[in-house]
Amino acid sequence: DTAVSQTPKYLVTQMGNDKSIKCEQNLGHDTMYWYKQDSKKFLKIMFSYNNKELIINETVPNRFSPKSPDKAHLNLHINSLELGDSAVYFCASSQLEMGGQTQYFGPGTRLLVL
Amino acid sequence: GDSVTQMEGPVTLSEEAFLTINCTYTATGYPSLFWYVQYPGEGLQLLLKATKADDKGSNKGFEATYRKETTSFHLEKGSVQVSDSAVYFCALSDIYGNNRLAFGKGNQVVVIP
């Protein structure tokens, strides 16, 4: 059983297009995250939702809009894609109420903007 | 803000050699510390963690001890295998930061047969 899944795994698109990445977790966690990994492998938090409520919103262009329809899903919509958006996007989930909780990561979505 | 610093550069070593990857952190609260591993083309997997000072995390022959006095969480393995080739990330999280993970830059480890 896949714990955290993302679709699509690969996404190649033209500048200016709008695209969405979907994430689902079946671990029963109450919190989900989006991270961006750049070409140098550096990972940075973008957003987090706890029980469908936005709790982390880092300095990310407002072309990026997360949506959480329920606790098990967190989608990322990107408008007007730019070359610099090319990266690997990882979804993760965990329980929030105690510290030290392990975050479980999805396999990543490799986005290439041409 | 909270941050993690890993030693610069890739690490190349021979099979059965001793591996050390240094990690130091800066945090205002009482963070939990993690090592994640990323195999080629895959997502991140938890390797080990420690949630309070002097705790030792261990898994698959890897170990790291949470040292509050030196704000460090160095990763060690006594005898590496080719299958340990991957990118290793040190990270911290703090409940006061809503458990966001702050990552170090990662170290590419290449083990040569």
PDB file of C-alpha atoms in Angstrom:
ATOM      1  CA  ASP A   1       0.000   0.000   0.000  1.00  0.00           C
ATOM      2  CA  THR A   2       1.350   3.413  -0.962  1.00  0.00           C
ATOM      3  CA  ALA A   3       1.416   5.710   2.064  1.00  0.00           C
ATOM      4  CA  VAL A   4       1.843   9.078   0.308  1.00  0.00           C
ATOM      5  CA  SER A   5       1.174   9.199  -3.411  1.00  0.00           C
ATOM      6  CA  GLN A   6       1.550  12.009  -5.923  1.00  0.00           C
ATOM      7  CA  THR A   7       0.364  12.444  -9.466  1.00  0.00           C
ATOM      8  CA  PRO A   8       1.757  12.976 -11.949  1.00  0.00           C
ATOM      9  CA  LYS A   9       5.283  11.710 -11.432  1.00  0.00           C
ATOM     10  CA  TYR A  10       6.580  13.726 -14.379  1.00  0.00           C
ATOM     11  CA  LEU A  11       5.177  16.946 -15.797  1.00  0.00           C
ATOM     12  CA  VAL A  12       6.619  18.708 -18.835  1.00  0.00           C
ATOM     13  CA  THR A  13       4.861  21.884 -19.930  1.00  0.00           C
ATOM     14  CA  GLN A  14       5.296  25.238 -21.628  1.00  0.00           C
ATOM     15  CA  MET A  15       5.815  28.584 -19.939  1.00  0.00           C
ATOM     16  CA  GLY A  16       2.577  30.352 -19.174  1.00  0.00           C
ATOM     17  CA  ASN A  17       0.518  27.209 -18.722  1.00  0.00           C
ATOM     18  CA  ASP A  18      -1.468  26.307 -15.597  1.00  0.00           C
ATOM     19  CA  LYS A  19      -0.932  22.905 -13.999  1.00  0.00           C
ATOM     20  CA  SER A  20      -1.929  20.944 -10.900  1.00  0.00           C
ATOM     21  CA  ILE A  21      -0.198  18.310  -8.821  1.00  0.00           C
ATOM     22  CA  LYS A  22      -2.223  16.019  -6.597  1.00  0.00           C
ATOM     23  CA  CYS A  23      -1.246  14.362  -3.324  1.00  0.00           C
ATOM     24  CA  GLU A  24      -3.018  11.757  -1.237  1.00  0.00           C
ATOM     25  CA  GLN A  25      -2.057  10.054   2.014  1.00  0.00           C
ATOM     26  CA  ASN A  26      -3.618   6.955   3.563  1.00  0.00           C
ATOM     27  CA  LEU A  27      -1.804   7.169   6.905  1.00  0.00           C
ATOM     28  CA  GLY A  28      -4.607   8.932   8.754  1.00  0.00           C
ATOM     29  CA  HIS A  29      -2.394  11.962   9.405  1.00  0.00           C
ATOM     30  CA  ASP A  30      -3.887  15.363  10.120  1.00  0.00           C
ATOM     31  CA  THR A  31      -1.178  17.488   8.499  1.00  0.00           C
ATOM     32  CA  MET A  32       0.192  17.651   4.977  1.00  0.00           C
ATOM     33  CA  TYR A  33       3.053  19.628   3.457  1.00  0.00           C
ATOM     34  CA  TRP A  34       4.481  20.721   0.111  1.00  0.00           C
ATOM     35  CA  TYR A  35       8.247  21.028  -0.319  1.00  0.00           C
ATOM     36  CA  LYS A  36      10.236  22.210  -3.333  1.00  0.00           C
ATOM     37  CA  GLN A  37      13.603  20.670  -4.225  1.00  0.00           C
ATOM     38  CA  ASP A  38      15.715  22.725  -6.602  1.00  0.00           C
ATOM     39  CA  SER A  39      18.354  21.565  -9.054  1.00  0.00           C
ATOM     40  CA  LYS A  40      21.000  21.607  -6.307  1.00  0.00           C
ATOM     41  CA  LYS A  41      18.859  19.265  -4.202  1.00  0.00           C
ATOM     42  CA  PHE A  42      18.005  21.971  -1.662  1.00  0.00           C
ATOM     43  CA  LEU A  43      14.620  21.356   0.000  1.00  0.00           C
ATOM     44  CA  LYS A  44      12.365  24.120   1.249  1.00  0.00           C
ATOM     45  CA  ILE A  45       8.904  24.122   2.786  1.00  0.00           C
ATOM     46  CA  MET A  46       6.204  25.857   0.768  1.00  0.00           C
ATOM     47  CA  PHE A  47       2.883  25.170   2.481  1.00  0.00           C
ATOM     48  CA  SER A  48       1.274  23.089   5.194  1.00  0.00           C
ATOM     49  CA  TYR A  49      -2.325  22.258   6.021  1.00  0.00           C
ATOM     50  CA  ASN A  50      -3.635  20.901   9.311  1.00  0.00           C
ATOM     51  CA  ASN A  51      -7.155  19.495   9.163  1.00  0.00           C
ATOM     52  CA  LYS A  52      -7.781  21.428   5.949  1.00  0.00           C
ATOM     53  CA  GLU A  53      -6.563  24.696   7.487  1.00  0.00           C
ATOM     54  CA  LEU A  54      -3.494  26.500   6.124  1.00  0.00           C
ATOM     55  CA  ILE A  55      -0.862  26.736   8.879  1.00  0.00           C
ATOM     56  CA  ILE A  56       2.364  27.362   6.972  1.00  0.00           C
ATOM     57  CA  ASN A  57       2.608  29.713   4.008  1.00  0.00           C
ATOM     58  CA  GLU A  58       6.188  30.531   3.173  1.00  0.00           C
ATOM     59  CA  THR A  59       7.292  33.278   0.811  1.00  0.00           C
ATOM     60  CA  VAL A  60       5.990  31.687  -2.341  1.00  0.00           C
ATOM     61  CA  PRO A  61       4.641  33.543  -5.398  1.00  0.00           C
ATOM     62  CA  ASN A  62       0.863  33.768  -5.322  1.00  0.00           C
ATOM     63  CA  ARG A  63       0.834  31.858  -8.605  1.00  0.00           C
ATOM     64  CA  PHE A  64       1.074  28.829  -6.311  1.00  0.00           C
ATOM     65  CA  SER A  65      -2.198  27.944  -4.639  1.00  0.00           C
ATOM     66  CA  PRO A  66      -2.626  24.902  -2.413  1.00  0.00           C
ATOM     67  CA  LYS A  67      -6.012  23.338  -1.807  1.00  0.00           C
ATOM     68  CA  SER A  68      -6.976  20.730   0.753  1.00  0.00           C
ATOM     69  CA  PRO A  69     -10.428  19.260   0.106  1.00  0.00           C
ATOM     70  CA  ASP A  70     -10.053  16.911   3.074  1.00  0.00           C
ATOM     71  CA  LYS A  71      -7.404  15.702   5.527  1.00  0.00           C
ATOM     72  CA  ALA A  72      -6.146  13.037   3.148  1.00  0.00           C
ATOM     73  CA  HIS A  73      -5.578  15.277   0.128  1.00  0.00           C
ATOM     74  CA  LEU A  74      -3.449  18.319  -0.595  1.00  0.00           C
ATOM     75  CA  ASN A  75      -3.230  19.605  -4.142  1.00  0.00           C
ATOM     76  CA  LEU A  76      -0.970  22.279  -5.592  1.00  0.00           C
ATOM     77  CA  HIS A  77      -2.100  24.455  -8.456  1.00  0.00           C
ATOM     78  CA  ILE A  78       0.413  26.603 -10.307  1.00  0.00           C
ATOM     79  CA  ASN A  79      -0.676  29.421 -12.618  1.00  0.00           C
ATOM     80  CA  SER A  80       1.367  31.017 -15.384  1.00  0.00           C
ATOM     81  CA  LEU A  81       4.281  28.639 -15.075  1.00  0.00           C
ATOM     82  CA  GLU A  82       7.785  30.108 -15.324  1.00  0.00           C
ATOM     83  CA  LEU A  83      11.144  28.535 -16.153  1.00  0.00           C
ATOM     84  CA  GLY A  84      12.220  28.934 -12.530  1.00  0.00           C
ATOM     85  CA  ASP A  85       9.370  26.725 -11.373  1.00  0.00           C
ATOM     86  CA  SER A  86      11.219  23.717 -12.761  1.00  0.00           C
ATOM     87  CA  ALA A  87      11.981  21.546  -9.743  1.00  0.00           C
ATOM     88  CA  VAL A  88      10.899  18.415  -7.909  1.00  0.00           C
ATOM     89  CA  TYR A  89       7.865  18.957  -5.685  1.00  0.00           C
ATOM     90  CA  PHE A  90       7.399  16.659  -2.726  1.00  0.00           C
ATOM     91  CA  CYS A  91       4.283  16.132  -0.673  1.00  0.00           C
ATOM     92  CA  ALA A  92       4.579  14.878   2.907  1.00  0.00           C
ATOM     93  CA  SER A  93       2.303  14.096   5.832  1.00  0.00           C
ATOM     94  CA  SER A  94       2.542  13.711   9.614  1.00  0.00           C
ATOM     95  CA  GLN A  95       0.626  14.147  12.848  1.00  0.00           C
ATOM     96  CA  LEU A  96       0.960  17.639  14.279  1.00  0.00           C
ATOM     97  CA  GLU A  97       0.009  17.500  17.924  1.00  0.00           C
ATOM     98  CA  MET A  98       3.309  16.266  19.282  1.00  0.00           C
ATOM     99  CA  GLY A  99       6.809  17.283  18.385  1.00  0.00           C
ATOM    100  CA  GLY A 100       9.251  14.925  16.762  1.00  0.00           C
ATOM    101  CA  GLN A 101       6.735  13.372  14.430  1.00  0.00           C
ATOM    102  CA  THR A 102       8.186  11.752  11.344  1.00  0.00           C
ATOM    103  CA  GLN A 103       7.093  13.226   8.050  1.00  0.00           C
ATOM    104  CA  TYR A 104       6.397  10.690   5.329  1.00  0.00           C
ATOM    105  CA  PHE A 105       7.229  11.799   1.815  1.00  0.00           C
ATOM    106  CA  GLY A 106       5.711  11.013  -1.531  1.00  0.00           C
ATOM    107  CA  PRO A 107       7.853   9.989  -4.527  1.00  0.00           C
ATOM    108  CA  GLY A 108       7.948  13.527  -5.914  1.00  0.00           C
ATOM    109  CA  THR A 109       6.671  15.240  -9.055  1.00  0.00           C
ATOM    110  CA  ARG A 110       9.376  16.296 -11.479  1.00  0.00           C
ATOM    111  CA  LEU A 111       8.225  19.491 -13.168  1.00  0.00           C
ATOM    112  CA  LEU A 112      10.032  20.803 -16.222  1.00  0.00           C
ATOM    113  CA  VAL A 113       8.926  24.121 -17.690  1.00  0.00           C
ATOM    114  CA  LEU A 114      10.111  24.754 -21.259  1.00  0.00           C
TER     115      LEU A 114
ATOM    116  CA  GLY B   1      15.022  31.266  12.272  1.00  0.00           C
ATOM    117  CA  ASP B   2      15.854  27.625  12.735  1.00  0.00           C
ATOM    118  CA  SER B   3      18.542  26.313  10.394  1.00  0.00           C
ATOM    119  CA  VAL B   4      20.736  23.314   9.702  1.00  0.00           C
ATOM    120  CA  THR B   5      24.274  23.294   8.346  1.00  0.00           C
ATOM    121  CA  GLN B   6      25.859  20.266   6.714  1.00  0.00           C
ATOM    122  CA  MET B   7      29.466  19.891   5.698  1.00  0.00           C
ATOM    123  CA  GLU B   8      30.169  21.019   2.149  1.00  0.00           C
ATOM    124  CA  GLY B   9      30.628  18.802  -0.841  1.00  0.00           C
ATOM    125  CA  PRO B  10      30.031  15.210  -1.914  1.00  0.00           C
ATOM    126  CA  VAL B  11      31.575  12.327  -0.013  1.00  0.00           C
ATOM    127  CA  THR B  12      33.294   9.560  -1.957  1.00  0.00           C
ATOM    128  CA  LEU B  13      34.616   6.522  -0.150  1.00  0.00           C
ATOM    129  CA  SER B  14      35.405   2.863  -0.625  1.00  0.00           C
ATOM    130  CA  GLU B  15      33.216  -0.016   0.455  1.00  0.00           C
ATOM    131  CA  GLU B  16      33.663  -0.924   4.138  1.00  0.00           C
ATOM    132  CA  ALA B  17      35.078   2.514   4.966  1.00  0.00           C
ATOM    133  CA  PHE B  18      33.875   4.596   7.917  1.00  0.00           C
ATOM    134  CA  LEU B  19      31.393   7.338   7.081  1.00  0.00           C
ATOM    135  CA  THR B  20      30.849  10.570   8.978  1.00  0.00           C
ATOM    136  CA  ILE B  21      28.627  13.431   7.819  1.00  0.00           C
ATOM    137  CA  ASN B  22      28.646  16.496  10.034  1.00  0.00           C
ATOM    138  CA  CYS B  23      25.475  18.382  10.925  1.00  0.00           C
ATOM    139  CA  THR B  24      25.041  21.370  13.213  1.00  0.00           C
ATOM    140  CA  TYR B  25      21.896  23.292  13.923  1.00  0.00           C
ATOM    141  CA  THR B  26      20.576  26.613  15.181  1.00  0.00           C
ATOM    142  CA  ALA B  27      17.207  26.658  16.912  1.00  0.00           C
ATOM    143  CA  THR B  28      15.396  28.843  19.423  1.00  0.00           C
ATOM    144  CA  GLY B  29      13.200  26.114  20.870  1.00  0.00           C
ATOM    145  CA  TYR B  30      13.671  22.397  21.550  1.00  0.00           C
ATOM    146  CA  PRO B  31      13.852  20.839  18.117  1.00  0.00           C
ATOM    147  CA  SER B  32      13.685  17.237  17.062  1.00  0.00           C
ATOM    148  CA  LEU B  33      16.490  16.166  14.745  1.00  0.00           C
ATOM    149  CA  PHE B  34      16.318  13.875  11.745  1.00  0.00           C
ATOM    150  CA  TRP B  35      18.414  12.259   9.060  1.00  0.00           C
ATOM    151  CA  TYR B  36      16.582  11.587   5.814  1.00  0.00           C
ATOM    152  CA  VAL B  37      18.017   9.657   2.861  1.00  0.00           C
ATOM    153  CA  GLN B  38      17.151  10.087  -0.814  1.00  0.00           C
ATOM    154  CA  TYR B  39      18.079   7.288  -3.193  1.00  0.00           C
ATOM    155  CA  PRO B  40      18.411   8.185  -6.897  1.00  0.00           C
ATOM    156  CA  GLY B  41      15.072   9.060  -8.458  1.00  0.00           C
ATOM    157  CA  GLU B  42      13.135   8.524  -5.259  1.00  0.00           C
ATOM    158  CA  GLY B  43      11.525  10.536  -2.479  1.00  0.00           C
ATOM    159  CA  LEU B  44      12.912  11.030   0.993  1.00  0.00           C
ATOM    160  CA  GLN B  45      12.887   8.294   3.605  1.00  0.00           C
ATOM    161  CA  LEU B  46      13.467   8.719   7.295  1.00  0.00           C
ATOM    162  CA  LEU B  47      16.775   7.132   8.263  1.00  0.00           C
ATOM    163  CA  LEU B  48      16.779   7.958  11.978  1.00  0.00           C
ATOM    164  CA  LYS B  49      15.733  10.603  14.451  1.00  0.00           C
ATOM    165  CA  ALA B  50      16.225  11.903  17.996  1.00  0.00           C
ATOM    166  CA  THR B  51      13.729  14.013  19.884  1.00  0.00           C
ATOM    167  CA  LYS B  52      15.708  15.209  22.907  1.00  0.00           C
ATOM    168  CA  ALA B  53      19.238  15.899  24.049  1.00  0.00           C
ATOM    169  CA  ASP B  54      21.547  12.858  24.409  1.00  0.00           C
ATOM    170  CA  ASP B  55      19.137  10.617  22.504  1.00  0.00           C
ATOM    171  CA  LYS B  56      20.809   8.356  19.958  1.00  0.00           C
ATOM    172  CA  GLY B  57      18.988   7.458  16.783  1.00  0.00           C
ATOM    173  CA  SER B  58      20.038   4.334  14.903  1.00  0.00           C
ATOM    174  CA  ASN B  59      18.936   2.375  11.860  1.00  0.00           C
ATOM    175  CA  LYS B  60      20.562   0.138   9.232  1.00  0.00           C
ATOM    176  CA  GLY B  61      23.954   0.517  10.910  1.00  0.00           C
ATOM    177  CA  PHE B  62      23.758   4.319  10.927  1.00  0.00           C
ATOM    178  CA  GLU B  63      23.871   6.277  14.194  1.00  0.00           C
ATOM    179  CA  ALA B  64      23.580   9.893  15.295  1.00  0.00           C
ATOM    180  CA  THR B  65      23.522  11.419  18.789  1.00  0.00           C
ATOM    181  CA  TYR B  66      21.671  14.616  19.677  1.00  0.00           C
ATOM    182  CA  ARG B  67      24.330  16.830  21.295  1.00  0.00           C
ATOM    183  CA  LYS B  68      22.808  19.961  22.743  1.00  0.00           C
ATOM    184  CA  GLU B  69      26.116  21.302  24.056  1.00  0.00           C
ATOM    185  CA  THR B  70      27.646  21.340  20.576  1.00  0.00           C
ATOM    186  CA  THR B  71      24.301  21.732  18.719  1.00  0.00           C
ATOM    187  CA  SER B  72      25.251  18.786  16.534  1.00  0.00           C
ATOM    188  CA  PHE B  73      23.741  15.600  15.131  1.00  0.00           C
ATOM    189  CA  HIS B  74      26.537  13.959  13.157  1.00  0.00           C
ATOM    190  CA  LEU B  75      25.742  10.836  11.140  1.00  0.00           C
ATOM    191  CA  GLU B  76      28.096   7.839  11.304  1.00  0.00           C
ATOM    192  CA  LYS B  77      28.310   4.364   9.871  1.00  0.00           C
ATOM    193  CA  GLY B  78      31.129   1.979  10.600  1.00  0.00           C
ATOM    194  CA  SER B  79      31.261   0.079   7.301  1.00  0.00           C
ATOM    195  CA  VAL B  80      29.475   1.427   4.246  1.00  0.00           C
ATOM    196  CA  GLN B  81      28.159  -0.589   1.324  1.00  0.00           C
ATOM    197  CA  VAL B  82      27.626   0.354  -2.307  1.00  0.00           C
ATOM    198  CA  SER B  83      23.890   0.343  -1.576  1.00  0.00           C
ATOM    199  CA  ASP B  84      24.398   3.255   0.849  1.00  0.00           C
ATOM    200  CA  SER B  85      25.115   5.565  -2.087  1.00  0.00           C
ATOM    201  CA  ALA B  86      22.483   8.299  -1.810  1.00  0.00           C
ATOM    202  CA  VAL B  87      21.929  11.889  -0.730  1.00  0.00           C
ATOM    203  CA  TYR B  88      21.703  12.384   3.036  1.00  0.00           C
ATOM    204  CA  PHE B  89      19.811  15.289   4.567  1.00  0.00           C
ATOM    205  CA  CYS B  90      19.978  16.499   8.137  1.00  0.00           C
ATOM    206  CA  ALA B  91      16.817  18.275   9.280  1.00  0.00           C
ATOM    207  CA  LEU B  92      15.123  19.699  12.321  1.00  0.00           C
ATOM    208  CA  SER B  93      11.548  20.415  13.275  1.00  0.00           C
ATOM    209  CA  ASP B  94       9.966  22.279  16.134  1.00  0.00           C
ATOM    210  CA  ILE B  95       6.347  22.126  17.249  1.00  0.00           C
ATOM    211  CA  TYR B  96       6.434  25.918  17.620  1.00  0.00           C
ATOM    212  CA  GLY B  97       7.146  26.085  13.897  1.00  0.00           C
ATOM    213  CA  ASN B  98       4.211  23.810  13.145  1.00  0.00           C
ATOM    214  CA  ASN B  99       6.654  20.965  12.631  1.00  0.00           C
ATOM    215  CA  ARG B 100       8.024  22.366   9.397  1.00  0.00           C
ATOM    216  CA  LEU B 101      11.243  20.573   8.490  1.00  0.00           C
ATOM    217  CA  ALA B 102      14.262  22.801   7.980  1.00  0.00           C
ATOM    218  CA  PHE B 103      16.775  20.899   5.870  1.00  0.00           C
ATOM    219  CA  GLY B 104      20.501  21.119   5.430  1.00  0.00           C
ATOM    220  CA  LYS B 105      21.823  21.241   1.870  1.00  0.00           C
ATOM    221  CA  GLY B 106      22.366  17.500   1.720  1.00  0.00           C
ATOM    222  CA  ASN B 107      25.477  15.440   1.058  1.00  0.00           C
ATOM    223  CA  GLN B 108      25.864  13.153  -1.914  1.00  0.00           C
ATOM    224  CA  VAL B 109      27.550   9.949  -0.734  1.00  0.00           C
ATOM    225  CA  VAL B 110      29.155   7.716  -3.353  1.00  0.00           C
ATOM    226  CA  VAL B 111      30.497   4.347  -2.240  1.00  0.00           C
ATOM    227  CA  ILE B 112      32.942   2.705  -4.642  1.00  0.00           C
ATOM    228  CA  PRO B 113      33.298  -1.095  -4.715  1.00  0.00           C
TER     229      PRO B 113
END
